[in-house]
XYZ file of C-alpha atoms in Angstrom:
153
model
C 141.300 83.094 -127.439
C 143.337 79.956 -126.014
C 146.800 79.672 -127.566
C 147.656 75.800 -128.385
C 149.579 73.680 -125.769
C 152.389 71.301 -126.399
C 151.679 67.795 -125.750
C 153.967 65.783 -124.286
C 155.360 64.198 -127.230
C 156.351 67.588 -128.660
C 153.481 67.868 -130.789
C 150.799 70.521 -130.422
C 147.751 69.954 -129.272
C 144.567 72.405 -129.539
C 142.171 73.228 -127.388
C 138.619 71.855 -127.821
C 136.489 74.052 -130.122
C 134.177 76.796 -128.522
C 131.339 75.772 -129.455
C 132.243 72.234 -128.461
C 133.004 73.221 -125.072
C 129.849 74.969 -124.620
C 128.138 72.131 -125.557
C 129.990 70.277 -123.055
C 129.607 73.320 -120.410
C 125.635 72.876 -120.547
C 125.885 69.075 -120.867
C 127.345 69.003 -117.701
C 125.353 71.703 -115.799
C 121.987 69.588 -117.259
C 123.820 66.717 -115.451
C 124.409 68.802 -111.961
C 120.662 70.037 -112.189
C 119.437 66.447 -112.526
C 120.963 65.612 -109.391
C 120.362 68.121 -107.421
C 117.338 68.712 -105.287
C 114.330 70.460 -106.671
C 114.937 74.504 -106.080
C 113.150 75.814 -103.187
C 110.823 78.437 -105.313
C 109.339 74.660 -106.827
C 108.288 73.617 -103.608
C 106.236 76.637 -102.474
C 103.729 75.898 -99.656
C 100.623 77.910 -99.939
C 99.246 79.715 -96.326
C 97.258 82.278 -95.355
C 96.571 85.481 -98.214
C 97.737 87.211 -94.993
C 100.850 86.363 -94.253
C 102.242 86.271 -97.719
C 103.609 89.627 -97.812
C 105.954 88.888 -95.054
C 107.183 85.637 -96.025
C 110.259 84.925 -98.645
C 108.392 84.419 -101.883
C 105.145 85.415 -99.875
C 104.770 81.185 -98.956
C 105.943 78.670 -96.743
C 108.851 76.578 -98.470
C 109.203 73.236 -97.830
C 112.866 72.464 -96.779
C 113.210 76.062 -95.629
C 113.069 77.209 -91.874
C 111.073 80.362 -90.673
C 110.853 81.952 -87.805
C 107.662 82.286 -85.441
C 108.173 83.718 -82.452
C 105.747 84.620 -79.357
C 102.271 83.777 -81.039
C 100.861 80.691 -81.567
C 97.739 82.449 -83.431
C 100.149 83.595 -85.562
C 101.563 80.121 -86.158
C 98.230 78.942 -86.715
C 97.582 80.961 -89.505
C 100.919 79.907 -90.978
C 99.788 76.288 -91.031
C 96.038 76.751 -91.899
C 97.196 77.079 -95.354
C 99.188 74.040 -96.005
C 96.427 71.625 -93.712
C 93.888 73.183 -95.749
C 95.888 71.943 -99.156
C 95.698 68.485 -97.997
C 99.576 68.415 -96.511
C 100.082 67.235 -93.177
C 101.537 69.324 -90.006
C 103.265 68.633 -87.035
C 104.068 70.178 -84.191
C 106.468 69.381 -81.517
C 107.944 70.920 -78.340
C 104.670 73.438 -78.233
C 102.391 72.624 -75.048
C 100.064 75.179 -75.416
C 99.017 74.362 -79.485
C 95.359 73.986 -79.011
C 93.768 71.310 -81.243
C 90.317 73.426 -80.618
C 91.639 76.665 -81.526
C 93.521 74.778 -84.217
C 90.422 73.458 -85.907
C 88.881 76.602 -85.683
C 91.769 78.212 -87.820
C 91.274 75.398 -90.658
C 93.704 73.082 -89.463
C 92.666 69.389 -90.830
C 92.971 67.325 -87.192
C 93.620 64.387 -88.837
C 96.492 65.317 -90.891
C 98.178 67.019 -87.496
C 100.698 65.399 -85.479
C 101.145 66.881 -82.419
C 103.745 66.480 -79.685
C 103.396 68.587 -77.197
C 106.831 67.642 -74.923
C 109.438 65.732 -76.839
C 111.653 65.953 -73.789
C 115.436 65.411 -74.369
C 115.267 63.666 -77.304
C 113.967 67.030 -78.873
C 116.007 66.959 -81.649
C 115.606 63.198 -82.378
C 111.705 64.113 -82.892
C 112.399 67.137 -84.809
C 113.940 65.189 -87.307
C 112.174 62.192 -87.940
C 108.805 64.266 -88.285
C 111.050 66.595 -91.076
C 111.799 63.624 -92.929
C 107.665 62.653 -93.500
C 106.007 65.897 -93.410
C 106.429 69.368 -95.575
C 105.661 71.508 -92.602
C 106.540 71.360 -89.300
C 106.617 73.303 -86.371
C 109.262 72.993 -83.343
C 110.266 74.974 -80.172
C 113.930 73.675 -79.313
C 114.121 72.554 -75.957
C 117.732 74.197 -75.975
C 120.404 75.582 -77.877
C 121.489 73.031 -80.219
C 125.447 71.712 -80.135
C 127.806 72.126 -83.220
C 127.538 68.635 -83.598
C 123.764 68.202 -83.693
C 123.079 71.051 -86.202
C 125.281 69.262 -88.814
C 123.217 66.349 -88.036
C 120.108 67.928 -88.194
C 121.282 69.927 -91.957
């Protein structure tokens, strides 16, 4: 229980009433949840039946970053599933993605962007394809500076 409070002019003044402050409580967290961005388990992206037990939520999340390292087969099959949905793909900084072997794992050509050597600019290219399309795929070109992850977030 909250005890009263004097006012300032001497006189005491009382606390708002419970169950008027809860009201307010959930008014204002319906407020915060309007502006924030939709949760992550909204924006599930669906992939292959195979890789589902080993990812977070067993999909691909949009706005989330996972880690494929060592196979592009493997990274294949993690974008078959969202191509195959309709969504487009990109992937940068990865020479050796074959747009044959591609096809053959499902992946819609025409709604791939590929860039196969970004160069410096890496980053740059990272980002703008982020900003358009759900899923993408990148291979840094080096370690990224302080400065250019907070960029990047």
């Amino acid at each position: 229980m909250i005890a009263p409070r004097p006012a300032p002019d001497g006189a005491i003044a009382s606390e708002p009433a419970p169950a008027a402050r809860l009201e307010r409580v959930e008014e204002l967290q319906a407020r915060i949840r309007g502006m924030q961005a939709t949760r992550l388990d909204a924006r599930a992206v669906p992939t292959h039946p195979a890789l589902a037990s080993v990812l977070p939520g067993g999909a691909l999340r949009e706005g989330a970053v996972v880690q494929v390292e060592g196979s592009i087969t493997l990274l294949m099959a993690a974008l078959a599933g969202p191509s195959r949905s309709g969504r487009w793909v990109a992937v940068s900084g990865i020479p050796e993605f074959g747009v044959e072997a591609a096809a053959r794992f499902g992946i819609d050509l025409e709604r791939l962007v590929l860039v196969p050597d970004p160069g410096r600019q890496w980053l740059t290219v990272a980002a703008a394809l982020a900003d358009v399309i759900p899923v993408v795929a990148v291979r840094p070109a080096g370690r990224l500076a302080p400065a250019e992850a907070s960029r990047f977030a």
